[in-house]
Short mmCIF file of C-alpha atoms and ligand atoms in Angstrom, two decimals:
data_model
loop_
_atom_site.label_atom_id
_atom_site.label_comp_id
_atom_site.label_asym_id
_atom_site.label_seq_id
_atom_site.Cartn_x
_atom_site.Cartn_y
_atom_site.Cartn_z
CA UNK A 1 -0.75 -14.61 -0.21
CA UNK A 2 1.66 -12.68 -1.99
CA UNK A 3 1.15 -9.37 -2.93
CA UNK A 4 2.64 -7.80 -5.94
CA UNK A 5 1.94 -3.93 -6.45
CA UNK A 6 3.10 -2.16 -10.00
CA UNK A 7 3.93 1.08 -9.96
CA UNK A 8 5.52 3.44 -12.24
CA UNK A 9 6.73 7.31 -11.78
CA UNK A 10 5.47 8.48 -15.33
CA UNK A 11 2.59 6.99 -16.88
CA UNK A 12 1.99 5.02 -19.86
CA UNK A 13 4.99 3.44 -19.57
CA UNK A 14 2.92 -0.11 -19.17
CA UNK A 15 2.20 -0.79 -15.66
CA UNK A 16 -1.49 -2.14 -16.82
CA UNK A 17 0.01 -4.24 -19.67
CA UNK A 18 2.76 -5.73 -16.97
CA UNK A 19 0.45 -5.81 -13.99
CA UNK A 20 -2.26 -7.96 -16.37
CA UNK A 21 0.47 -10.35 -18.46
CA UNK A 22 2.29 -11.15 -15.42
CA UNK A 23 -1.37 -12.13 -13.79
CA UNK A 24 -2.41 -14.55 -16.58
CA UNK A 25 1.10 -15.96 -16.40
CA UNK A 26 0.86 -16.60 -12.68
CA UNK A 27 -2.91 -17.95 -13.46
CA UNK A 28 -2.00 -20.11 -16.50
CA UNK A 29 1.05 -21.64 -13.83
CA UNK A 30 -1.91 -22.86 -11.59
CA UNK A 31 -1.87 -20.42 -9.02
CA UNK A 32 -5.09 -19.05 -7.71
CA UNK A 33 -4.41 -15.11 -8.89
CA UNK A 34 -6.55 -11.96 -8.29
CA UNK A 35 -5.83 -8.75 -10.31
CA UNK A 36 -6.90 -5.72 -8.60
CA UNK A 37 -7.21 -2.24 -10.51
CA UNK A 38 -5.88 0.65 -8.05
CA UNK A 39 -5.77 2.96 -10.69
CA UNK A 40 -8.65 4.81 -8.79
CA UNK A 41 -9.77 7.91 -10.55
CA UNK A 42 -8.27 5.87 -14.35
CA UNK A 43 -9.07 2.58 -14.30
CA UNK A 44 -8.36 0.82 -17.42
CA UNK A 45 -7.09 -2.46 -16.75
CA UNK A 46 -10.89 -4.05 -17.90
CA UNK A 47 -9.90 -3.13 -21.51
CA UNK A 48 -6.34 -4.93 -21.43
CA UNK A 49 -8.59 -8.01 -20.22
CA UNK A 50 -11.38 -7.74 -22.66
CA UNK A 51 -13.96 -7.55 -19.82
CA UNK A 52 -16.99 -5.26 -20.51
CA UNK A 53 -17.38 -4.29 -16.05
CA UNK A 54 -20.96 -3.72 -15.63
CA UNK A 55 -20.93 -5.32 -11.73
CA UNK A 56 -19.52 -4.18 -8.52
CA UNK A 57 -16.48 -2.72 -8.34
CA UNK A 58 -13.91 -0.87 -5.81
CA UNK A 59 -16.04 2.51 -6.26
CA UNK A 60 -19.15 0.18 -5.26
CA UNK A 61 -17.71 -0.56 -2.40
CA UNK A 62 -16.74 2.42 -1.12
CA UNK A 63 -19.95 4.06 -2.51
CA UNK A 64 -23.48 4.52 -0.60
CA UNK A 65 -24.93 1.23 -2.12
CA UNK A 66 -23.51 -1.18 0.71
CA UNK A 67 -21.60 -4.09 -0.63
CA UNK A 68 -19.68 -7.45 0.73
CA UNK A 69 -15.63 -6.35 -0.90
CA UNK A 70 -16.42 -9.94 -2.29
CA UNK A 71 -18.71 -9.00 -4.69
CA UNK A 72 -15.97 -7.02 -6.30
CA UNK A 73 -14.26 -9.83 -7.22
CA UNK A 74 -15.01 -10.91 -10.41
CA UNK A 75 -14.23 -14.34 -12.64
CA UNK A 76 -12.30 -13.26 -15.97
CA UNK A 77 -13.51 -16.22 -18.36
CA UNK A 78 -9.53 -17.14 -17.90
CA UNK A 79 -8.47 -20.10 -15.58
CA UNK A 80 -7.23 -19.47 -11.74
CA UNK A 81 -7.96 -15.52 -12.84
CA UNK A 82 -10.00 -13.09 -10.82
CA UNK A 83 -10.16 -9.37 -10.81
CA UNK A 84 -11.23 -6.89 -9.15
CA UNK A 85 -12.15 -3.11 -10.74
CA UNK A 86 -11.60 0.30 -9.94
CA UNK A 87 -13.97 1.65 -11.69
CA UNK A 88 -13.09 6.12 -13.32
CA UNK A 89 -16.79 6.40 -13.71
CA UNK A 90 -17.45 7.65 -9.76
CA UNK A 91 -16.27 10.92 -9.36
CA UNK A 92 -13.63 11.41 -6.46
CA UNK A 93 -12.28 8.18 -6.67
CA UNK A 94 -8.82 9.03 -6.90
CA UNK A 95 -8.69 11.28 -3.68
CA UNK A 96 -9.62 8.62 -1.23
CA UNK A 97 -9.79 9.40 2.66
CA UNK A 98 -7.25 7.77 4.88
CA UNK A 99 -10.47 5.50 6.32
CA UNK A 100 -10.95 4.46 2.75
CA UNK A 101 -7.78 3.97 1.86
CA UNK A 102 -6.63 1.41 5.19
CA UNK A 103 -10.28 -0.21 4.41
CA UNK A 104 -9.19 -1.03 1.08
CA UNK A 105 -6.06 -1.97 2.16
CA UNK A 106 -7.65 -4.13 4.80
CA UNK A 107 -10.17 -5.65 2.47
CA UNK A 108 -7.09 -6.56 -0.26
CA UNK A 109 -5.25 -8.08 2.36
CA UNK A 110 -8.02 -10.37 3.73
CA UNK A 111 -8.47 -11.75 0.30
CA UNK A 112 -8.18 -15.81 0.09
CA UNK A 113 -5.33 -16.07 -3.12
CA UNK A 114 -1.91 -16.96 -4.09
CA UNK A 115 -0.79 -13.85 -5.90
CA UNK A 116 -2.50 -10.20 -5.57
CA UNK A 117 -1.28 -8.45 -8.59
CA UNK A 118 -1.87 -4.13 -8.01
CA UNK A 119 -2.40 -1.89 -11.24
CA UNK A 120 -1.53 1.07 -9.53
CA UNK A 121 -1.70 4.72 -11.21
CA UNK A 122 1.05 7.05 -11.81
CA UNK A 123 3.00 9.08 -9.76
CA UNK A 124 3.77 9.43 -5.94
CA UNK A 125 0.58 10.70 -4.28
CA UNK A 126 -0.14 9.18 -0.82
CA UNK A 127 -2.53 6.83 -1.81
CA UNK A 128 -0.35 5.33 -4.13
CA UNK A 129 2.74 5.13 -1.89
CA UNK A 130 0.33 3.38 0.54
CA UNK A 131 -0.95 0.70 -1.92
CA UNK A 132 2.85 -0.17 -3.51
CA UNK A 133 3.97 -0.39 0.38
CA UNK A 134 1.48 -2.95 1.67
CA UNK A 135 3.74 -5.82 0.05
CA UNK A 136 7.81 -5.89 0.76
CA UNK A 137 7.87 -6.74 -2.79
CA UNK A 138 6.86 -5.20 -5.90
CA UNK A 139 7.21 -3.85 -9.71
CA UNK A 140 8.50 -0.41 -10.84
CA UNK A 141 7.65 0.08 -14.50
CA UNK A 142 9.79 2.15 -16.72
CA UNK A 143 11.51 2.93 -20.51
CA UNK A 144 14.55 3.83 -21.10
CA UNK A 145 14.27 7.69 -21.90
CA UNK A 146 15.84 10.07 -19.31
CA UNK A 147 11.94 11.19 -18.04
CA UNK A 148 10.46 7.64 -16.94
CA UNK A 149 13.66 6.68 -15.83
CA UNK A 150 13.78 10.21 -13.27
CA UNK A 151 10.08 9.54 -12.02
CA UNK A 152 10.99 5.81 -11.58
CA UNK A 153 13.79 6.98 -9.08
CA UNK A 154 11.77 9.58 -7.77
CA UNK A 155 8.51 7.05 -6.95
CA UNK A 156 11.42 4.77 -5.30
CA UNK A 157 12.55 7.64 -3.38
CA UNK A 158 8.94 8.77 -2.19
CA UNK A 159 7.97 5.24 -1.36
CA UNK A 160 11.25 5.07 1.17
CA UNK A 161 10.45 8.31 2.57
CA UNK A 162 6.98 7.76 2.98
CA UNK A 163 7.93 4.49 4.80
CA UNK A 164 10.20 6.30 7.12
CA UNK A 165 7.36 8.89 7.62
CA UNK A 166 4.63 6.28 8.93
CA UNK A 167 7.00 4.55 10.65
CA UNK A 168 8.18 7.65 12.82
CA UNK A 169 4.93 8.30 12.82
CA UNK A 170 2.89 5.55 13.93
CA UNK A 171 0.10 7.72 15.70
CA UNK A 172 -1.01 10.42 12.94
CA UNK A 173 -4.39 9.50 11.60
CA UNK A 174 -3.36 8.69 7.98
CA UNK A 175 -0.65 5.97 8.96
CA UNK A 176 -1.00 2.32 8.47
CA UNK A 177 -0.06 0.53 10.93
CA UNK A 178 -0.36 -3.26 9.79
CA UNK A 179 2.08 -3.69 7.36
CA UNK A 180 4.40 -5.99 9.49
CA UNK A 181 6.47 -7.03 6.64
CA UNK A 182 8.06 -3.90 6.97
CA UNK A 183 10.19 -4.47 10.47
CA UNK A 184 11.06 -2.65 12.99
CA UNK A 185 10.03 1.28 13.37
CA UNK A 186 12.77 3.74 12.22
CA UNK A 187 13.07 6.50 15.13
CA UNK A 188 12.13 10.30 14.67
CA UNK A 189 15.54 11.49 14.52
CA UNK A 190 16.33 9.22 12.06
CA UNK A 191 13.35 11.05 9.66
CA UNK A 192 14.22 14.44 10.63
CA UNK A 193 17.45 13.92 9.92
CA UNK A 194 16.70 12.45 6.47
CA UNK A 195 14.61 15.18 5.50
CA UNK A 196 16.42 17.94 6.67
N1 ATP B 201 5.94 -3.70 -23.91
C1 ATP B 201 5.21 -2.88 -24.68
N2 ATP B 201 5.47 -2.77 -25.99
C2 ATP B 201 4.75 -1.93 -26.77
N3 ATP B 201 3.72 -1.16 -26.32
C3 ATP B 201 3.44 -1.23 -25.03
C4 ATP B 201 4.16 -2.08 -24.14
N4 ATP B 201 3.65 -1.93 -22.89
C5 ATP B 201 2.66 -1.01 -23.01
N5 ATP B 201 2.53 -0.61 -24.30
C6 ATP B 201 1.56 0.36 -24.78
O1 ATP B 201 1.79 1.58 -24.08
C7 ATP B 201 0.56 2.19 -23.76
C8 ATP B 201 0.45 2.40 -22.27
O2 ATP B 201 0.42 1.11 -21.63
P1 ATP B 201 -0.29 0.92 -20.24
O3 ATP B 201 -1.69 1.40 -20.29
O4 ATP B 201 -0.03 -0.48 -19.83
O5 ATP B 201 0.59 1.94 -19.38
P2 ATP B 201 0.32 2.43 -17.91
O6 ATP B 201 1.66 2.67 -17.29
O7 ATP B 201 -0.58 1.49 -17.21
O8 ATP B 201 -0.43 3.81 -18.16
P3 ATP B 201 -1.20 4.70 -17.07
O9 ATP B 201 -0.11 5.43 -16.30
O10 ATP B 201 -2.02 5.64 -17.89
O11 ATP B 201 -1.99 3.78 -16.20
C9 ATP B 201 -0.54 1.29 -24.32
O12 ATP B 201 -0.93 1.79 -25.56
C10 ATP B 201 0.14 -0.04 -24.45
O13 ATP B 201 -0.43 -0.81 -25.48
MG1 MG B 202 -2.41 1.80 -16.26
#
């Protein structure tokens, strides 16, 4: 499965819109998508797909009402098209706990598809970073005006350092440690001497 996270620095520069036309081309080219909304704490990707989400969703998942991560995935009405919500309604959503987060992560990854398309939110938090680096692949959304074009550096620039950080790393609690596609660990010095 390939996964395909879109990101942005600033937002509103059309991650969603990307994230959900680049999943119904992908679907409407036979391949067996899923569209997941990581935009935890402002999901909106169920309006760009016309879907009214009354069922499980991410914040489900993770809630108190036990669910199979299955049930989050839902049939769109369009072809080879699933998807998956985020659901802003729960409160909290948006900080998730490392546990949540790498279950999440873990649930995503065990998913039976061709393409995983991410809607991620904006900027650089953790969470984020953590999402856009489970694939070595992926979409940074931007215009061309001075301020999307800085935070679009910027998220590139957080998402390398925060993949030098777990790597160095590898023991703190809040590091993944399963993203394989990622190669070989970078040594501490070579962190500490990239932050300093
Ligand atoms: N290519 C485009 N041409 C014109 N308008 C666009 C385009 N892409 C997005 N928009 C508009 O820009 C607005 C923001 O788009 P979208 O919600 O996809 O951005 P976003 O990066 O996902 O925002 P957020 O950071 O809030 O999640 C919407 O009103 C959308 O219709
Ligand atoms: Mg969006």
């Amino acid at each position: 499965m390939q996964i395909v996270p879109v990101a942005s620095g600033k937002g509103g520069v059309g991650k969603t819109l990307v994230a959900a036309n680049l999943a119904i081309a992908l679907a409407q080219a036979n391949r067996r998508v899923i569209l997941a909304d990581l935009d935890l704490g402002g999901s909106n990707l169920h309006l760009v797909l016309g879907l009214n989400v009354g069922g499980p969703s991410i914040g489900t998942f993770l809630g108190k009402k036990k669910i199979d991560f299955s049930e989050a995935v839902h049939e769109t009405g369009i072809p080879n098209l699933r998807f998956i919500p985020g659901d802003a309604e729960i409160p909290g959503l948006a900080n998730l706990t490392a546990s949540q987060k790498n279950m999440i992560v873990r649930r995503l990854s065990g998913l039976d598809a061709d393409y995983l398309i991410l809607d991620l939110g904006a900027g650089t938090s953790q969470n984020t970073l953590d999402f856009f680096l489970m694939s070595g692949q992926g979409i940074i959304v931007t215009t061309p005006t001075p301020t999307a074009t800085v935070n679009a550096y910027l998220f590139l620039k957080n998402a390398a350092f925060r993949l030098l950080q777990r790597s160095a790393n590898r023991k703190s609690p809040g590091a993944l440690t399963s993203t394989a596609s990622f190669g070989n660990a970078v040594p501490s010095s070579v962190f500490t001497s990239l932050m300093s």
